[in-house]
PDB file of C-alpha atoms in Angstrom:
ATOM      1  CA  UNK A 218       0.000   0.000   0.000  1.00 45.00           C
ATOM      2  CA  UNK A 219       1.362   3.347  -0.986  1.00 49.00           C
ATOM      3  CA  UNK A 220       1.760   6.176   1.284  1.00 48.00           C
ATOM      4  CA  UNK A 221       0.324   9.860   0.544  1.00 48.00           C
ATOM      5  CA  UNK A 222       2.750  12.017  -0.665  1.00 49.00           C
ATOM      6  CA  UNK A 223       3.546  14.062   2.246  1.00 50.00           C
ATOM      7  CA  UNK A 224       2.790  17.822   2.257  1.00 50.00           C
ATOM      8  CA  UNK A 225       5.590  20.508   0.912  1.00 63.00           C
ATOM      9  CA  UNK A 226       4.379  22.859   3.097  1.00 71.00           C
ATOM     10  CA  UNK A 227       3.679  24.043   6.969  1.00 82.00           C
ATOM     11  CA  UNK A 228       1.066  24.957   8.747  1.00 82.00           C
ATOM     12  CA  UNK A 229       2.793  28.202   9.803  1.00 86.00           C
ATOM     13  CA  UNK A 230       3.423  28.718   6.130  1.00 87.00           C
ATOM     14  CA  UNK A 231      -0.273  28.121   4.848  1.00 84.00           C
ATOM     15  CA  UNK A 232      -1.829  30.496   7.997  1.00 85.00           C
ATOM     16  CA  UNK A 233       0.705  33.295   6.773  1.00 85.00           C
ATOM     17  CA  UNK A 234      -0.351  32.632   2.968  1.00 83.00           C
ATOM     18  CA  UNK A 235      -4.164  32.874   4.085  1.00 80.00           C
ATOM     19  CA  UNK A 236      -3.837  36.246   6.387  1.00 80.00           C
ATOM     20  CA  UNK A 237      -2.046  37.259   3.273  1.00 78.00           C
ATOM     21  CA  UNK A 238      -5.186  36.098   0.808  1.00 74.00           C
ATOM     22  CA  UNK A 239      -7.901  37.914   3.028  1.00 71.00           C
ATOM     23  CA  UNK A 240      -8.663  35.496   5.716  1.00 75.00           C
ATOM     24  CA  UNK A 241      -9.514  36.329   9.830  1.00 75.00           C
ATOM     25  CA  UNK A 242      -7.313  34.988  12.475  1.00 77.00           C
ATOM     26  CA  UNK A 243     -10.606  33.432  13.503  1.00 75.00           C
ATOM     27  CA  UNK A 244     -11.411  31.762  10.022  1.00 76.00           C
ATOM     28  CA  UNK A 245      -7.805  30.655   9.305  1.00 79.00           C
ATOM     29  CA  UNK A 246      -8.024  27.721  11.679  1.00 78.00           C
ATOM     30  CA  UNK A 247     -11.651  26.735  10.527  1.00 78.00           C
ATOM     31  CA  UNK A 248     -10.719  26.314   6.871  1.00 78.00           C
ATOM     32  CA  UNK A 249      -7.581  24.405   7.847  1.00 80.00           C
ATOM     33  CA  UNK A 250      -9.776  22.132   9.734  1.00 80.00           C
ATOM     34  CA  UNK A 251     -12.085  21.441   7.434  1.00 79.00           C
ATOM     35  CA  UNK A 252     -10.490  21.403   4.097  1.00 79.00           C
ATOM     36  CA  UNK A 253      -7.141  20.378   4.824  1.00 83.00           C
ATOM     37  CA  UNK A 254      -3.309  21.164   4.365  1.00 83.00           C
ATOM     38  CA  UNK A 255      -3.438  19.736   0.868  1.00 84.00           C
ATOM     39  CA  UNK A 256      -6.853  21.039  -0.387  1.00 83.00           C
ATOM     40  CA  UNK A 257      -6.006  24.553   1.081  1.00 81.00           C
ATOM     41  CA  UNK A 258      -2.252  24.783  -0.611  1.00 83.00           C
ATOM     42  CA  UNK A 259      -3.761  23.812  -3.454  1.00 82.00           C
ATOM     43  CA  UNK A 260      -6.203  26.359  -3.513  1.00 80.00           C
ATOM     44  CA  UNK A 261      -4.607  29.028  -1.774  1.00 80.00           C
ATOM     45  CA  UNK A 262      -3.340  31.461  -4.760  1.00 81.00           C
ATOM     46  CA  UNK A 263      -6.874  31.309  -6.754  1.00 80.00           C
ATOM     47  CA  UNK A 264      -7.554  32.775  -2.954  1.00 77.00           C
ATOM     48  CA  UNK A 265      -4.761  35.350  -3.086  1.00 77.00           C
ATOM     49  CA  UNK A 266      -5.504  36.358  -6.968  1.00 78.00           C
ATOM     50  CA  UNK A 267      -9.253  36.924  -6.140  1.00 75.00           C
ATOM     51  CA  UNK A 268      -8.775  38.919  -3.323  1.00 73.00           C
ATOM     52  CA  UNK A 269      -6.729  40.806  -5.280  1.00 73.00           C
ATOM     53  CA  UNK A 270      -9.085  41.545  -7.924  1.00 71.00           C
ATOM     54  CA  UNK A 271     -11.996  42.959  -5.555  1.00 67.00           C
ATOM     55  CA  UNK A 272     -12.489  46.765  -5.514  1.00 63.00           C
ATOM     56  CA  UNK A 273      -9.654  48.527  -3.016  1.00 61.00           C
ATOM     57  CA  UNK A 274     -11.872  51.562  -2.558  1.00 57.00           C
ATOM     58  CA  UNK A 275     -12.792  51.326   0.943  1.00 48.00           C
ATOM     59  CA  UNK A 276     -10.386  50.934   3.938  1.00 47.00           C
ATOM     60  CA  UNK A 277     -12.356  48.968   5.629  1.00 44.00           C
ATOM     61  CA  UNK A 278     -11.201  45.789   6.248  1.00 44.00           C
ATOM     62  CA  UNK A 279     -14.008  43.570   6.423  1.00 50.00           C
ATOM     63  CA  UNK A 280     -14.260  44.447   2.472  1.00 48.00           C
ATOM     64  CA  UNK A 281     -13.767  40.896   1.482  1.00 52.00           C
ATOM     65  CA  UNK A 282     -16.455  39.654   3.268  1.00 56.00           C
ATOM     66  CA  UNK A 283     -19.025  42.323   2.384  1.00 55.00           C
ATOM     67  CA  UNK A 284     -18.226  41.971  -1.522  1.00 57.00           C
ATOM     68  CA  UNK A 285     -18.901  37.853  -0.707  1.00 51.00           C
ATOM     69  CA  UNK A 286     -21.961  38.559   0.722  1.00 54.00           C
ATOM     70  CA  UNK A 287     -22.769  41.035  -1.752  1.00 55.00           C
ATOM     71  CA  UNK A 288     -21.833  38.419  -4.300  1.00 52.00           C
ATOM     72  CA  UNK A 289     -24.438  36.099  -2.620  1.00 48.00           C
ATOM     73  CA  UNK A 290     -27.380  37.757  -2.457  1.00 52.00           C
ATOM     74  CA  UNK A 291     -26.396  38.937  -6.328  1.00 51.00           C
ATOM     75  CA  UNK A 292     -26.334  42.614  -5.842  1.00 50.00           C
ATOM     76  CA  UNK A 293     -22.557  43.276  -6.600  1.00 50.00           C
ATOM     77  CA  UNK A 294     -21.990  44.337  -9.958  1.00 51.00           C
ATOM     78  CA  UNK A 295     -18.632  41.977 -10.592  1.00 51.00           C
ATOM     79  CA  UNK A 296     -17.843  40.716 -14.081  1.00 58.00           C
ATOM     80  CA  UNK A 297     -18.663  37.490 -15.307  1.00 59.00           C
ATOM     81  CA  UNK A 298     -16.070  35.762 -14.833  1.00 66.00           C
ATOM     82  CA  UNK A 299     -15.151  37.471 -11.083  1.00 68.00           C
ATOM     83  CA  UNK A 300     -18.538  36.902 -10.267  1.00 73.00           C
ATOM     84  CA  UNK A 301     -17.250  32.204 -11.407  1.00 76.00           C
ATOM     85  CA  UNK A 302     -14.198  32.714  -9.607  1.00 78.00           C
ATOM     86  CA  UNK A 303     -15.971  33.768  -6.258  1.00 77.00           C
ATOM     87  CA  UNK A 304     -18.673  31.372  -6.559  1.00 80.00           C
ATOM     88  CA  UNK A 305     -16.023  28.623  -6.498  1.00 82.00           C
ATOM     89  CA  UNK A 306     -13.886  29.973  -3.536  1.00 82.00           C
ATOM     90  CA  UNK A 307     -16.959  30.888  -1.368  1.00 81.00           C
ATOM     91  CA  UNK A 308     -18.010  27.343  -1.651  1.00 82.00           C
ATOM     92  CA  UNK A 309     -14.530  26.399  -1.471  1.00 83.00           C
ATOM     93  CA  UNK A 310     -14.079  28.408   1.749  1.00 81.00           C
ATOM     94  CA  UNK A 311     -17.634  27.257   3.256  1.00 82.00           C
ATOM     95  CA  UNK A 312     -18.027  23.345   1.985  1.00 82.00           C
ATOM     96  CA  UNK A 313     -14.789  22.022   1.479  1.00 82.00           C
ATOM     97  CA  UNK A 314     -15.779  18.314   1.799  1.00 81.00           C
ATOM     98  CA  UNK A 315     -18.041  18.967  -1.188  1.00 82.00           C
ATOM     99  CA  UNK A 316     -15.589  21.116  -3.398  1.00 79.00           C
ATOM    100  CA  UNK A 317     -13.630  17.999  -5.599  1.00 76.00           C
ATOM    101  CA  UNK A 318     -17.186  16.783  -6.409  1.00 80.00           C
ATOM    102  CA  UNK A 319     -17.915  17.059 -10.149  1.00 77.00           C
ATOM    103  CA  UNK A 320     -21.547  16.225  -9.699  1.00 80.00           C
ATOM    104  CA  UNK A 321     -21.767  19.659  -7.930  1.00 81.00           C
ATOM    105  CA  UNK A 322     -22.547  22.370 -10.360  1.00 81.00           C
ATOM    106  CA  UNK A 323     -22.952  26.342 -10.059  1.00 81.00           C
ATOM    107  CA  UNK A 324     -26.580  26.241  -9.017  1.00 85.00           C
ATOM    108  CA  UNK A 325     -26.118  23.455  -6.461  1.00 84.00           C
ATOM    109  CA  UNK A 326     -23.228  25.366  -5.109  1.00 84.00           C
ATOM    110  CA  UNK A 327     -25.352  28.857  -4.554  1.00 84.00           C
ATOM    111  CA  UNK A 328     -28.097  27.124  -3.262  1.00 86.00           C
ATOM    112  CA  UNK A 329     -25.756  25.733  -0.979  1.00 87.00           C
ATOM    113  CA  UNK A 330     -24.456  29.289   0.207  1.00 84.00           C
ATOM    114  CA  UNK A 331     -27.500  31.061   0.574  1.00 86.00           C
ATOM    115  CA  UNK A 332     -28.485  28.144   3.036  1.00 85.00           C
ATOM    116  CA  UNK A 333     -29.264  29.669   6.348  1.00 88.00           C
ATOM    117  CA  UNK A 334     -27.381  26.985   8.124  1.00 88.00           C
ATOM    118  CA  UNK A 335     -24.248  24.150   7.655  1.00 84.00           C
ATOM    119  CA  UNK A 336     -27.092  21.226   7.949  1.00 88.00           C
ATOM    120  CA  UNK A 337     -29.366  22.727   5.410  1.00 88.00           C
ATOM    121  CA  UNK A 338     -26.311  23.484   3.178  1.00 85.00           C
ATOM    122  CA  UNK A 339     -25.176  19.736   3.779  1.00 87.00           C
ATOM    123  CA  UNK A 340     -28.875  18.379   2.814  1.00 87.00           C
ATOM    124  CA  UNK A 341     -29.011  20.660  -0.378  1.00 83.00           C
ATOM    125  CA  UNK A 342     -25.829  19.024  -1.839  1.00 84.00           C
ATOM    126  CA  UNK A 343     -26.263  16.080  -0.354  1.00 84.00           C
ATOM    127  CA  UNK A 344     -29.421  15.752  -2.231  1.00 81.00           C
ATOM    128  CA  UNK A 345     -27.813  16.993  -5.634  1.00 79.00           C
ATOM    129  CA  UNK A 346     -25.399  14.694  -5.586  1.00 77.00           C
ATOM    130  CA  UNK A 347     -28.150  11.863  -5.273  1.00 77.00           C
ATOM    131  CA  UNK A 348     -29.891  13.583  -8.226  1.00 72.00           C
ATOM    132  CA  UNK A 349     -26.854  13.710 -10.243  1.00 64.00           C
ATOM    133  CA  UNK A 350     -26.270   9.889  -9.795  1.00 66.00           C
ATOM    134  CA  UNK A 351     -29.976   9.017 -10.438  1.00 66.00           C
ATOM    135  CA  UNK A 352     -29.335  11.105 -13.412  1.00 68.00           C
ATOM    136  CA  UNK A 353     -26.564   8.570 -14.358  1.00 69.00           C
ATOM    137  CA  UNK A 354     -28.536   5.272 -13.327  1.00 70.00           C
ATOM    138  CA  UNK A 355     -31.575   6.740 -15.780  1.00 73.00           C
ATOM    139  CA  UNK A 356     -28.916   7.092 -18.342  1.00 74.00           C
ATOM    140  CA  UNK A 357     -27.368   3.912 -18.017  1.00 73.00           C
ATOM    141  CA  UNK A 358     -30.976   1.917 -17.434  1.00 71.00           C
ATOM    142  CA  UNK A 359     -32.228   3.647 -21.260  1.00 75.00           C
ATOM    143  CA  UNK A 360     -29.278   3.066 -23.165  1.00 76.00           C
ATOM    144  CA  UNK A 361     -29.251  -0.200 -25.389  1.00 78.00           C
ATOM    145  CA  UNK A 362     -27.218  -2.707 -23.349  1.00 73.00           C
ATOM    146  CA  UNK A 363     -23.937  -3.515 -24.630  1.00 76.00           C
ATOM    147  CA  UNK A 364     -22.753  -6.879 -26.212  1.00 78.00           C
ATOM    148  CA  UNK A 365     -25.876  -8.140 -25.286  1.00 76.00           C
ATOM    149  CA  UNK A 366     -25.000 -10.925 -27.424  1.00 81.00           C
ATOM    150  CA  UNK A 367     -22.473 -12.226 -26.141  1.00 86.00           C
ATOM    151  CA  UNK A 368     -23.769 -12.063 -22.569  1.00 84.00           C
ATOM    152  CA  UNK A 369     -28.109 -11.602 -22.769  1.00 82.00           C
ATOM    153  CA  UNK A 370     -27.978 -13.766 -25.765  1.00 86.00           C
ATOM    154  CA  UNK A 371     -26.413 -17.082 -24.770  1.00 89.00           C
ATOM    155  CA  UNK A 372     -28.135 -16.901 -20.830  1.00 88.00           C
ATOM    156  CA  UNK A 373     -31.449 -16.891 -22.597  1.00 88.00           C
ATOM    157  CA  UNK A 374     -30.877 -19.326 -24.986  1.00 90.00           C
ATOM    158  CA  UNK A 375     -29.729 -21.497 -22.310  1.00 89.00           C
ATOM    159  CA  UNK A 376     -32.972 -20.350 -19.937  1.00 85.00           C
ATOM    160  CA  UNK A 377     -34.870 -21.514 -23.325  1.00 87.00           C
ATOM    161  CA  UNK A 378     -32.827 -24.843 -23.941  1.00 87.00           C
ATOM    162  CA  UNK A 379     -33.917 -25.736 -20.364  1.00 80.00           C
ATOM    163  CA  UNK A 380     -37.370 -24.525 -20.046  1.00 80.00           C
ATOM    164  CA  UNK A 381     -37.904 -27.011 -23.004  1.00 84.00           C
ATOM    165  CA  UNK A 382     -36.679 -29.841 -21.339  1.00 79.00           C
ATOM    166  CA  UNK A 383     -39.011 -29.165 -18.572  1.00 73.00           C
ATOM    167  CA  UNK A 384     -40.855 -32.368 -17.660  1.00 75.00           C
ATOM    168  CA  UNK A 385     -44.168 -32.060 -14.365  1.00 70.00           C
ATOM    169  CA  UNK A 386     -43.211 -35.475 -13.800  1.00 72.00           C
ATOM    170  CA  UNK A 387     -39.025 -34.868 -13.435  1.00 69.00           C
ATOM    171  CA  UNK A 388     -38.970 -31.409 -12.062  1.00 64.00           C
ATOM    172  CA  UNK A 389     -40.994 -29.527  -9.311  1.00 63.00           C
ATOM    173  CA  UNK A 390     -40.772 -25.864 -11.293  1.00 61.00           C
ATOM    174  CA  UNK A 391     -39.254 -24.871 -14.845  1.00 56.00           C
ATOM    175  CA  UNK A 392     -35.638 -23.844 -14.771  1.00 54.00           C
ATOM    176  CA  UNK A 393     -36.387 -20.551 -15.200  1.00 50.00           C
ATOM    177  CA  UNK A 394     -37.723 -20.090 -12.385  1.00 56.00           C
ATOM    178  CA  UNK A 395     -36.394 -17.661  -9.908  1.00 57.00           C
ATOM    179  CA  UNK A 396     -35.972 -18.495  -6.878  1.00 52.00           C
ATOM    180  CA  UNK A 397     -35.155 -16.207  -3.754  1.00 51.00           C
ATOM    181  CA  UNK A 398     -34.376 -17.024  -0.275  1.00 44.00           C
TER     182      UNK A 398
END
C-alpha cells in the first residue's frame, strides 16, 4: 500500500499565505480544519488572486467579506467571470468536503451558500449529488445494453434450452424459475 505524498508545506506557512489572501485569524483555523493542508495549498493562490481583484476603494477591512456577501445575495456588480471565480472559492471556503465533487454544479453550489445553516447546506448538496447519480442510473438503465450478445444472448438461450426440457413429472418448477431465499 502506498503512502500519501507528504505535504511541501507548513502549517505556519499556509496560515501566513491565508492572512495574506484575506482570511480572519478566527477563520484561518476553521478552513484548515475542514479542508485540509493539501486542499487549502492547493487552492490558496486562486484565494490570493481573487482577493486581489476585488475593488480597493474602501479601507475597511471587512471588504472581502461584504463583496462575498454582496456576491451572494447577487447585488454586486462583478464581471462574469469574477462573479465564477468567487462562486467557487466561497463554496470552497464554506463546503470544502463537497468542493472535488464534479456532480456539484454552479446552481447546487449557490443554493448551498444562501443556506441559512451548515445542515441545510449539507442536505441541499447532499441531495444533488443523489440527483446527479440518479441522473446517471436513468442514463445507463435507457441506453441499449452492450454486447448483449455475447452475454443476454447465450443466458437466454440457455434459460430456453432448459425450459424445453421441462418435464411435471421430473422437475418440481421450470428452470427458469427464480428463486429467492
Amino acid at each position: 500500500m502506498e503512502t500519501p505524498p507528504q505535504p511541501t508545506h507548513s502549517v505556519a506557512e499556509l496560515r501566513s499565505r491565508l492572512k495574506q489572501a484575506g482570511f480572519g485569524e478566527d477563520q484561518i483555523d476553521l478552513f484548515l480544519e475542514e479542508a485540509g493542508e493539501t486542499l487549502v495549498a492547493e487552492y490558496i493562490e486562486d484565494f490570493k488572486s481573487f482577493f486581489d481583484a476585488l475593488p480597493k476603494d474602501s479601507p475597511n477591512a471587512t471588504l472581502h467579506e461584504s463583496c462575498w456577501d454582496a456576491f451572494i445575495v447577487q447585488s454586486a456588480d462583478f464581471e462574469c467571470n469574477l462573479k465564477r471565480r468567487a462562486l467557487k472559492l466561497a463554496f470552497l471556503r464554506n463546503h470544502p468536503q463537497f468542493y472535488v465533487k464534479p456532480e456539484i454544479n454552479s446552481k447546487m453550489m449557490l443554493r448551498a451558500l444562501e443556506a441559512k445553516t451548515n445542515q441545510e447546506a449539507r442536505t441541499i448538496l447532499e441531495i444533488g449529488l443523489l440527483q446527479a447519480s440518479g441522473s446517471i442510473l436513468s442514463k445507463g438503465y435507457d441506453s441499449p445494453f452492450l454486447r448483449s450478445d455475447i452475454i443476454v444472448q447465450p443466458i437466454l438461450k440457455t434459460l430456453n434450452d432448459y425450459t424445453k426440457k421441462w418435464k411435471p413429472s421430473d422437475y418440481d418448477a421450470p428452470y427458469a424459475t427464480l428463486m429467492g431465499l
